[in-house]
XYZ file of C-alpha atoms in Angstrom:
589
model
C -172.806 -73.633 -76.593
C -175.022 -74.692 -73.880
C -175.274 -77.851 -72.488
C -178.444 -78.990 -70.424
C -177.647 -81.552 -67.907
C -181.230 -83.693 -67.755
C -182.794 -84.543 -64.346
C -184.148 -88.063 -63.463
C -187.750 -87.895 -62.094
C -188.666 -86.729 -58.908
C -187.852 -89.099 -56.191
C -189.072 -89.868 -52.583
C -185.488 -91.065 -51.745
C -183.678 -88.214 -49.491
C -180.376 -88.603 -51.188
C -181.582 -88.247 -54.725
C -183.348 -85.575 -53.769
C -180.692 -83.675 -52.384
C -178.256 -84.606 -55.957
C -181.285 -83.036 -58.005
C -181.186 -79.631 -55.242
C -177.337 -79.321 -55.413
C -176.689 -80.273 -58.999
C -175.882 -77.733 -61.789
C -178.810 -77.346 -64.296
C -176.692 -76.336 -67.082
C -172.918 -75.330 -68.331
C -172.329 -72.590 -70.785
C -169.290 -73.758 -72.720
C -167.313 -71.392 -74.866
C -163.973 -71.628 -76.512
C -161.507 -71.318 -73.660
C -164.281 -71.520 -70.865
C -166.275 -73.229 -69.191
C -169.118 -71.139 -67.285
C -170.292 -72.940 -64.227
C -173.624 -71.814 -61.908
C -171.311 -70.581 -59.519
C -168.406 -69.068 -61.356
C -166.141 -69.633 -64.631
C -163.140 -71.867 -65.317
C -160.317 -72.467 -67.900
C -158.357 -75.130 -68.554
C -154.301 -75.878 -69.560
C -152.662 -78.561 -71.037
C -148.483 -78.447 -70.144
C -146.614 -78.831 -73.556
C -143.083 -78.139 -72.632
C -141.462 -79.176 -69.890
C -137.796 -78.014 -68.255
C -135.108 -80.278 -69.160
C -133.896 -80.815 -65.500
C -136.037 -80.484 -62.369
C -135.450 -81.250 -58.472
C -137.847 -82.976 -56.012
C -141.324 -81.047 -55.591
C -140.588 -78.858 -57.987
C -144.657 -78.823 -58.879
C -145.235 -77.626 -55.334
C -145.566 -73.677 -56.397
C -148.635 -74.789 -58.495
C -150.305 -77.169 -55.741
C -149.874 -74.697 -52.993
C -151.047 -71.877 -55.387
C -153.218 -69.202 -52.862
C -156.392 -69.050 -55.656
C -158.394 -72.076 -56.741
C -156.218 -73.951 -59.014
C -156.683 -77.512 -59.764
C -153.648 -79.625 -60.591
C -154.261 -82.884 -62.499
C -151.816 -85.430 -63.039
C -152.206 -88.437 -65.017
C -149.918 -91.038 -65.080
C -150.283 -94.322 -67.427
C -147.532 -96.932 -67.521
C -145.771 -98.116 -70.754
C -145.041 -101.591 -70.980
C -141.398 -102.391 -70.775
C -141.478 -104.335 -74.066
C -143.406 -101.291 -75.839
C -140.724 -98.646 -74.069
C -137.763 -100.626 -75.549
C -138.714 -100.777 -78.897
C -139.871 -96.833 -79.049
C -136.438 -96.117 -77.256
C -134.473 -98.431 -80.109
C -136.408 -95.899 -82.920
C -136.135 -92.795 -81.237
C -132.084 -93.589 -80.834
C -131.866 -94.705 -84.406
C -133.788 -91.580 -85.615
C -131.557 -89.013 -83.719
C -128.212 -91.172 -84.827
C -129.425 -90.895 -88.262
C -129.850 -87.552 -88.072
C -126.542 -86.785 -86.652
C -124.834 -88.571 -89.134
C -126.827 -86.687 -92.135
C -125.532 -83.596 -90.448
C -122.097 -84.616 -90.311
C -122.038 -85.544 -93.925
C -123.389 -82.522 -95.244
C -121.174 -80.358 -93.128
C -123.879 -78.889 -91.020
C -123.310 -77.487 -87.663
C -123.893 -79.646 -84.125
C -127.328 -79.853 -83.419
C -126.626 -79.584 -79.584
C -130.009 -80.256 -78.785
C -130.541 -83.768 -80.514
C -127.296 -84.644 -79.068
C -128.415 -84.128 -75.432
C -131.547 -85.920 -76.384
C -129.567 -88.888 -77.791
C -127.609 -89.019 -74.397
C -130.719 -88.677 -72.800
C -132.373 -91.518 -74.759
C -129.172 -93.821 -74.251
C -129.511 -93.216 -70.392
C -132.973 -94.226 -70.716
C -132.132 -97.318 -72.518
C -129.485 -98.669 -70.021
C -131.776 -97.841 -66.818
C -134.401 -99.796 -68.375
C -132.487 -102.666 -69.589
C -131.117 -102.932 -66.107
C -134.706 -102.986 -64.871
C -133.312 -99.749 -62.723
C -136.872 -97.850 -63.931
C -139.661 -97.639 -66.184
C -141.470 -95.459 -68.452
C -144.535 -93.548 -68.235
C -147.082 -91.327 -70.182
C -147.611 -88.758 -68.316
C -150.288 -85.760 -68.834
C -150.298 -82.587 -66.304
C -153.371 -80.140 -66.592
C -154.149 -76.783 -65.241
C -158.054 -75.629 -64.386
C -158.269 -71.816 -63.054
C -161.211 -70.843 -61.276
C -163.232 -67.628 -60.663
C -166.022 -65.889 -59.758
C -166.608 -63.994 -63.227
C -165.050 -63.548 -66.421
C -162.971 -60.296 -65.373
C -161.375 -62.132 -62.271
C -160.787 -65.216 -64.614
C -158.273 -63.733 -67.134
C -156.358 -62.066 -64.169
C -156.046 -65.484 -62.675
C -155.180 -67.167 -65.806
C -152.458 -64.402 -66.106
C -150.946 -65.307 -62.828
C -151.143 -68.958 -63.187
C -149.498 -68.614 -66.612
C -146.730 -66.529 -65.457
C -146.141 -69.062 -62.414
C -146.124 -71.869 -64.899
C -143.033 -69.773 -67.092
C -141.426 -69.424 -63.983
C -141.188 -73.221 -63.615
C -140.126 -73.458 -67.456
C -143.407 -74.792 -68.091
C -145.406 -74.484 -71.931
C -148.952 -74.453 -70.614
C -151.610 -74.033 -73.438
C -155.064 -73.432 -73.265
C -157.334 -76.270 -74.588
C -158.940 -74.073 -76.800
C -162.116 -75.421 -78.318
C -161.867 -78.235 -75.730
C -162.812 -76.478 -72.711
C -164.912 -78.885 -71.638
C -162.510 -82.053 -72.056
C -160.202 -79.890 -70.254
C -162.470 -78.942 -67.007
C -163.123 -82.922 -67.363
C -159.724 -83.847 -67.101
C -159.007 -82.177 -63.855
C -162.069 -83.524 -62.307
C -161.385 -86.819 -59.939
C -162.520 -88.937 -62.670
C -159.335 -90.543 -63.809
C -160.338 -89.500 -67.271
C -157.862 -87.567 -69.439
C -160.082 -86.359 -72.299
C -157.349 -84.114 -73.437
C -154.512 -86.775 -74.165
C -151.700 -84.413 -74.236
C -148.969 -86.591 -72.978
C -145.350 -87.010 -72.665
C -143.028 -89.723 -71.617
C -141.437 -89.556 -67.911
C -138.887 -92.188 -66.581
C -139.325 -92.687 -62.886
C -136.900 -90.295 -61.635
C -138.700 -87.487 -63.286
C -142.452 -88.968 -62.405
C -140.984 -89.049 -58.608
C -139.638 -85.803 -58.750
C -143.230 -84.227 -59.937
C -145.119 -85.241 -56.702
C -144.734 -82.385 -53.989
C -142.590 -83.914 -51.495
C -141.879 -80.621 -49.620
C -144.948 -78.428 -48.546
C -145.469 -75.155 -46.528
C -148.194 -77.014 -44.625
C -146.996 -78.240 -41.485
C -146.633 -82.309 -40.799
C -149.909 -83.083 -38.539
C -149.129 -84.098 -35.096
C -149.636 -87.438 -34.023
C -152.473 -86.749 -31.913
C -156.342 -87.074 -31.801
C -157.091 -84.048 -30.677
C -154.993 -81.106 -32.530
C -156.024 -77.253 -32.042
C -156.846 -75.197 -35.101
C -154.288 -72.362 -35.015
C -155.454 -71.267 -38.310
C -155.340 -71.228 -42.148
C -151.719 -71.464 -43.722
C -150.911 -67.997 -45.359
C -148.989 -69.456 -48.544
C -151.575 -72.613 -49.102
C -154.860 -73.527 -48.989
C -154.427 -75.937 -45.801
C -155.204 -75.411 -42.267
C -152.581 -75.127 -39.411
C -153.480 -77.872 -36.648
C -150.976 -78.321 -33.846
C -151.036 -80.043 -30.459
C -148.639 -79.047 -27.822
C -149.264 -81.715 -25.542
C -148.157 -84.252 -28.420
C -144.946 -82.305 -29.141
C -141.608 -82.938 -26.471
C -142.699 -80.767 -23.962
C -146.022 -78.514 -23.264
C -144.385 -75.349 -23.336
C -144.998 -72.431 -25.870
C -143.486 -68.841 -26.174
C -145.617 -66.396 -28.183
C -143.991 -62.811 -29.077
C -145.115 -59.901 -30.902
C -145.450 -56.429 -30.944
C -148.389 -54.626 -29.656
C -151.529 -54.595 -31.436
C -150.357 -57.687 -33.580
C -152.764 -60.354 -32.177
C -151.172 -62.338 -29.672
C -153.286 -62.440 -26.812
C -156.597 -62.558 -29.415
C -154.388 -65.814 -30.858
C -153.956 -67.004 -27.531
C -157.664 -66.666 -26.086
C -158.808 -68.877 -29.243
C -156.012 -71.548 -28.393
C -157.393 -71.595 -24.794
C -161.063 -71.828 -25.872
C -160.194 -74.666 -27.985
C -158.189 -76.343 -25.513
C -160.998 -76.131 -23.375
C -163.099 -78.085 -25.879
C -160.236 -81.229 -25.357
C -160.924 -81.052 -21.621
C -157.564 -79.211 -20.827
C -157.584 -77.095 -17.354
C -156.479 -73.605 -18.109
C -155.044 -71.178 -15.380
C -154.242 -67.313 -16.546
C -152.397 -64.726 -15.348
C -154.448 -61.777 -16.882
C -152.220 -58.548 -15.886
C -154.944 -56.437 -17.784
C -158.255 -58.051 -17.360
C -158.724 -59.444 -20.719
C -159.839 -62.528 -19.891
C -163.383 -62.077 -18.014
C -165.804 -62.477 -21.194
C -164.004 -65.511 -21.967
C -164.629 -67.090 -18.752
C -168.028 -65.848 -18.071
C -168.830 -67.646 -21.224
C -167.635 -70.920 -20.548
C -168.299 -70.818 -17.036
C -164.963 -70.385 -15.735
C -164.018 -68.842 -12.478
C -162.646 -64.867 -12.859
C -160.528 -63.678 -9.609
C -160.240 -60.245 -9.910
C -157.589 -59.338 -7.103
C -157.918 -55.971 -5.821
C -161.485 -55.287 -6.569
C -163.680 -54.370 -3.539
C -165.209 -57.329 -1.819
C -162.395 -59.798 -3.068
C -160.373 -61.712 -0.504
C -157.904 -64.732 -0.747
C -157.150 -66.259 2.205
C -153.268 -67.684 2.057
C -154.082 -70.167 4.904
C -156.807 -72.450 2.845
C -155.419 -75.702 2.905
C -157.423 -77.556 0.299
C -158.969 -80.834 1.634
C -157.146 -82.817 -1.546
C -153.731 -82.269 -0.606
C -151.310 -84.574 0.727
C -150.280 -84.792 4.265
C -147.453 -82.248 4.076
C -150.031 -79.798 2.785
C -150.057 -77.935 6.421
C -146.305 -77.765 6.763
C -145.890 -76.101 3.170
C -148.667 -73.750 3.950
C -146.621 -72.479 6.776
C -143.366 -72.254 4.624
C -145.217 -70.391 1.963
C -146.548 -68.103 4.745
C -142.897 -66.906 5.507
C -142.300 -66.394 1.676
C -145.562 -64.044 1.518
C -144.821 -61.855 4.570
C -141.138 -61.416 3.080
C -142.982 -60.148 0.170
C -145.370 -58.035 2.273
C -142.409 -56.522 4.006
C -140.186 -55.868 0.647
C -137.523 -57.594 2.394
C -136.132 -61.020 3.867
C -137.399 -61.984 7.637
C -134.710 -62.296 10.099
C -134.515 -65.758 11.376
C -135.482 -64.560 15.239
C -138.690 -62.697 13.653
C -138.807 -65.921 11.057
C -139.052 -68.206 14.113
C -141.924 -66.177 15.848
C -143.753 -66.034 12.790
C -143.674 -69.871 12.350
C -144.910 -70.391 15.903
C -147.582 -68.050 15.496
C -148.643 -69.832 12.500
C -148.913 -72.912 14.016
C -150.759 -71.664 16.869
C -153.409 -69.851 14.629
C -154.142 -73.190 13.046
C -154.637 -74.883 16.405
C -156.795 -72.265 17.656
C -159.223 -72.989 14.662
C -159.072 -76.816 15.608
C -156.648 -77.669 12.545
C -153.846 -79.598 13.229
C -151.816 -82.233 11.109
C -154.783 -84.541 10.936
C -156.148 -84.261 7.371
C -159.210 -84.646 8.833
C -159.390 -81.334 10.648
C -158.444 -79.363 7.333
C -162.183 -78.780 6.066
C -162.620 -76.425 9.290
C -162.397 -72.694 8.419
C -158.837 -71.780 8.314
C -157.343 -68.592 10.564
C -156.909 -65.327 8.590
C -153.708 -63.069 8.686
C -155.501 -61.269 11.676
C -155.526 -64.253 13.761
C -151.527 -64.484 12.883
C -150.742 -60.930 14.214
C -152.863 -61.694 17.201
C -150.852 -64.435 18.196
C -147.840 -62.336 17.386
C -149.169 -59.921 19.854
C -149.550 -62.539 22.594
C -146.052 -63.811 22.283
C -144.171 -60.844 23.884
C -141.174 -61.155 22.211
C -139.848 -57.784 20.942
C -139.330 -59.689 17.381
C -142.855 -60.928 17.164
C -144.250 -57.436 18.549
C -141.951 -55.665 15.692
C -143.401 -57.903 12.923
C -147.018 -57.636 13.966
C -146.738 -53.659 13.939
C -145.147 -54.057 10.379
C -148.053 -56.198 9.172
C -150.535 -54.025 10.748
C -151.460 -52.301 7.279
C -152.267 -55.904 5.842
C -154.494 -56.390 8.989
C -156.375 -52.808 9.801
C -154.739 -50.301 7.416
C -155.455 -49.507 3.733
C -153.999 -52.718 1.924
C -156.578 -55.113 4.242
C -158.998 -55.268 1.333
C -157.268 -58.769 0.068
C -156.888 -60.427 3.577
C -159.681 -58.791 5.319
C -161.714 -62.066 5.301
C -162.071 -65.598 4.339
C -161.633 -66.541 0.351
C -164.870 -65.258 -1.381
C -164.032 -67.158 -4.695
C -162.074 -70.672 -4.760
C -159.850 -70.821 -7.145
C -161.601 -73.871 -8.811
C -162.957 -74.910 -12.301
C -161.812 -75.750 -15.697
C -160.728 -72.094 -16.769
C -159.299 -70.170 -13.694
C -158.515 -66.084 -14.450
C -156.370 -64.461 -11.990
C -156.865 -60.530 -13.088
C -154.137 -58.441 -11.651
C -155.160 -55.328 -13.191
C -156.977 -53.583 -9.843
C -154.168 -54.494 -7.636
C -152.371 -51.535 -6.132
C -148.636 -50.850 -7.159
C -147.747 -51.227 -3.458
C -149.543 -55.038 -3.029
C -148.951 -55.979 -6.847
C -145.947 -58.227 -5.819
C -148.543 -59.781 -2.559
C -151.361 -60.594 -4.938
C -149.166 -62.076 -7.879
C -147.389 -64.337 -5.701
C -150.953 -65.552 -4.263
C -152.105 -66.258 -7.749
C -148.863 -68.360 -8.302
C -149.268 -69.932 -5.335
C -152.720 -71.301 -6.066
C -151.441 -72.272 -9.470
C -148.719 -73.937 -8.451
C -150.930 -75.873 -5.861
C -153.249 -77.329 -8.305
C -150.495 -78.033 -10.770
C -148.057 -80.007 -8.387
C -150.998 -81.891 -6.841
C -150.336 -85.624 -7.292
C -153.854 -86.564 -6.289
C -155.513 -84.957 -9.421
C -153.308 -85.726 -12.499
C -154.911 -84.015 -15.614
C -153.954 -82.051 -18.772
C -153.134 -78.604 -17.672
C -152.410 -75.181 -19.189
C -150.582 -72.124 -17.882
C -151.147 -69.019 -19.484
C -148.871 -66.005 -18.586
C -150.223 -62.853 -20.730
C -147.837 -59.781 -20.641
C -145.142 -61.549 -19.089
C -142.821 -58.657 -18.831
C -144.889 -57.834 -16.155
C -144.359 -60.898 -14.153
C -140.650 -60.730 -14.905
C -140.251 -57.650 -13.551
C -140.833 -59.170 -9.714
C -138.455 -61.637 -8.325
C -141.139 -64.142 -7.194
C -142.859 -64.079 -10.759
C -139.636 -64.677 -12.573
C -138.519 -67.500 -10.051
C -142.096 -68.888 -10.651
C -141.878 -68.788 -14.516
C -138.327 -70.248 -14.638
C -139.645 -73.490 -12.112
C -142.438 -73.898 -14.130
C -140.372 -73.785 -17.423
C -138.082 -76.201 -16.057
C -140.354 -78.915 -14.558
C -144.061 -78.332 -16.118
C -143.654 -81.116 -18.111
C -143.467 -83.642 -14.967
C -146.865 -82.590 -13.925
C -148.619 -82.814 -17.627
C -148.527 -78.985 -17.581
C -147.639 -76.739 -20.453
C -146.559 -73.131 -20.180
C -147.671 -70.578 -22.217
C -145.820 -67.315 -21.910
C -147.217 -64.054 -23.963
C -144.953 -61.204 -24.136
C -144.620 -58.037 -26.300
C -141.257 -57.119 -25.050
C -138.774 -59.683 -26.725
C -135.610 -57.950 -25.008
C -137.069 -59.329 -21.748
C -136.536 -62.835 -22.754
C -133.783 -62.363 -25.014
C -131.709 -60.702 -22.526
C -131.990 -62.635 -19.892
C -130.904 -65.956 -18.456
C -134.619 -66.559 -17.406
C -135.875 -65.450 -20.914
C -133.578 -68.066 -22.951
C -134.420 -70.624 -20.222
C -138.014 -70.063 -21.082
C -137.304 -70.339 -25.113
C -135.263 -73.570 -24.786
C -137.487 -75.163 -23.275
C -140.556 -74.031 -25.266
C -141.484 -76.591 -28.120
C -144.112 -74.626 -29.605
C -142.914 -71.225 -30.687
C -145.155 -68.396 -32.223
C -143.830 -65.349 -33.484
C -146.093 -62.551 -34.723
C -145.618 -59.115 -36.434
C -142.336 -57.730 -35.182
C -140.935 -53.997 -34.947
C -138.079 -53.158 -37.358
C -135.973 -52.677 -34.108
C -136.109 -56.011 -32.917
C -136.260 -58.263 -35.735
C -132.713 -59.061 -36.482
C -132.231 -59.875 -32.880
C -135.413 -62.131 -33.345
C -134.240 -63.547 -36.491
C -130.966 -64.814 -34.781
C -132.716 -66.492 -31.510
C -134.984 -68.238 -33.895
C -132.813 -68.868 -36.641
C -135.331 -67.414 -39.355
C -134.629 -67.167 -43.134
C -134.566 -64.134 -44.764
C -137.855 -64.541 -46.101
C -139.352 -65.596 -42.567
C -137.944 -62.250 -41.386
C -139.691 -60.329 -43.939
C -143.158 -61.762 -43.433
C -142.887 -61.214 -39.808
C -142.346 -56.955 -40.743
C -145.098 -57.170 -42.915
C -147.363 -59.683 -41.722
C -150.958 -58.453 -41.120
C -153.064 -58.766 -37.813
C -153.466 -62.378 -37.013
C -150.725 -63.449 -39.180
C -147.943 -65.414 -37.650
C -144.985 -68.134 -37.920
C -145.373 -71.270 -36.187
C -142.237 -72.975 -34.985
C -142.977 -76.172 -33.821
C -140.879 -79.385 -32.844
C -137.526 -80.031 -30.352
C -135.616 -77.584 -32.656
C -138.316 -75.628 -34.146
C -137.420 -76.997 -37.485
C -141.280 -77.873 -38.614
C -142.737 -74.383 -39.405
C -145.480 -72.989 -41.316
C -147.036 -69.548 -41.499
C -150.701 -69.024 -40.520
C -153.476 -66.533 -40.312
C -155.686 -67.301 -37.041
C -159.486 -67.319 -37.730
C -161.982 -67.368 -35.557
C -165.783 -68.081 -35.427
C -168.018 -64.778 -35.005
C -168.632 -66.173 -31.467
C -165.044 -66.651 -30.833
C -164.257 -63.452 -32.402
C -166.871 -61.775 -29.910
C -164.806 -63.194 -26.740
C -161.560 -62.748 -27.930
C -161.408 -59.418 -29.433
C -159.753 -56.421 -27.381
C -160.967 -53.970 -29.913
C -161.875 -50.519 -28.153
C -163.974 -50.047 -31.054
C -165.920 -53.623 -31.192
C -166.142 -53.620 -27.555
C -167.809 -49.763 -27.498
C -170.166 -50.947 -30.489
C -171.415 -54.475 -28.517
C -170.960 -53.327 -25.465
C -174.105 -54.656 -23.146
C -174.850 -57.292 -25.962
C -175.274 -60.768 -24.351
C -172.539 -63.428 -25.139
């Protein structure tokens, strides 16, 4: 049967015109299905229910991964009518039981169970502890075509059978079944069952695989829920602390997911700094107008003696102290006390020669270079100063001078700052990393500029190999929250985090934990560290690229499986697939 839907006369009202354009022209109604302009659907009425259920027992239907409309129609029964019906029901059951006993028949245990249930309901109703309701449960399965509909119907009926539900098709009432599951509050099928208050309350899905939405005005989209049709939204700045840890095997999509979060946090005004060992964030920085500093690249200089003008009165003193730490990293060993004293005098003299004193008004003048400090050491005349100047010569006039040859070429300012370490030689990697970490810490700990910030350490295992990098991670994990800053640690080597005190401190201070696909060799260790269930462990072992488990909250108890999603533009910025990059190389962003 084909049911035409009449259209109104053409109207000049834009809303009326939109309704005419988008409304379906006709429906094709069959014996068991309804053909819509965009697909086909079939409806079912639940005629049989289990005797006992638990809270949220309908959740498998409401979270079905396909398109399934679930309608629950509830109509309260007046207490007087309910009491009369219960009395008649009890009388029939009691009469049937006595008749069977008089004729010597076997006991009907189903009738006895029904009589006991009716007696309990009557007692609850008499005491005012509950009420009775007429309840109708209906399902409508949608698909693109008839062949797909048949397979979807089989899956839904199998799921209903596993819940001990008897789902009967609305044969020759397909239109009424479809209308009943629309949000119209109309039960055209009227296949009802009497529920009491407890049974009705248990029918609502109080438990769900969807993560509880954060109490925030600016949540970030992590992806689509892998087990439902919902979305996974989370705001790290609404949690107890703002730190996160992301662990996944190589190729599971951890850097891809991190770039998406960084991009979406930038939309909300969060300032982001990235330690990028493999130069994977260059395209992202270029697209959003961020600052990209390629340490170790030709022509890139980074002067450690720079004093930002927005720092407090102790900034010059802290610069002098940091230089001692930097020189120790250059030399690969601690500086002895005599050489440290000579270095301190040389640093102060180099600043003074440029006209920079403890007066903040002088800090806008050009800062000295490492060559100025070594010149002051040569002029000091002491053996310790001369020896220290000689050991620093490779960084001034030798093969390591590129990073310190001149004034800073790119200031570490902006809403996104990326420090790329890929081009740093192994001999100067510790030094360059220390410079990047110091620049980040100065922005984070600046009391004159409070704002939400995120520090991303990608491939954190490379940072943890260096003593200064490990100390930076530990300090930031412990104190980042006090500075309105979050630390995002991303690594593919779970052993580095789980097998050290530093790693355990990072995990224990991370209220947001993201686990993507794991290798079988570390699955047991990951499951024990994060208290994963057997199902969650199996999910992480078989997860596709971009699929993961979000463990959020103070104890990681709020969990949701998700699949990271991106728009074409976001994907263009986040992907590191060599095949895709080769195809799009040279394309404009």
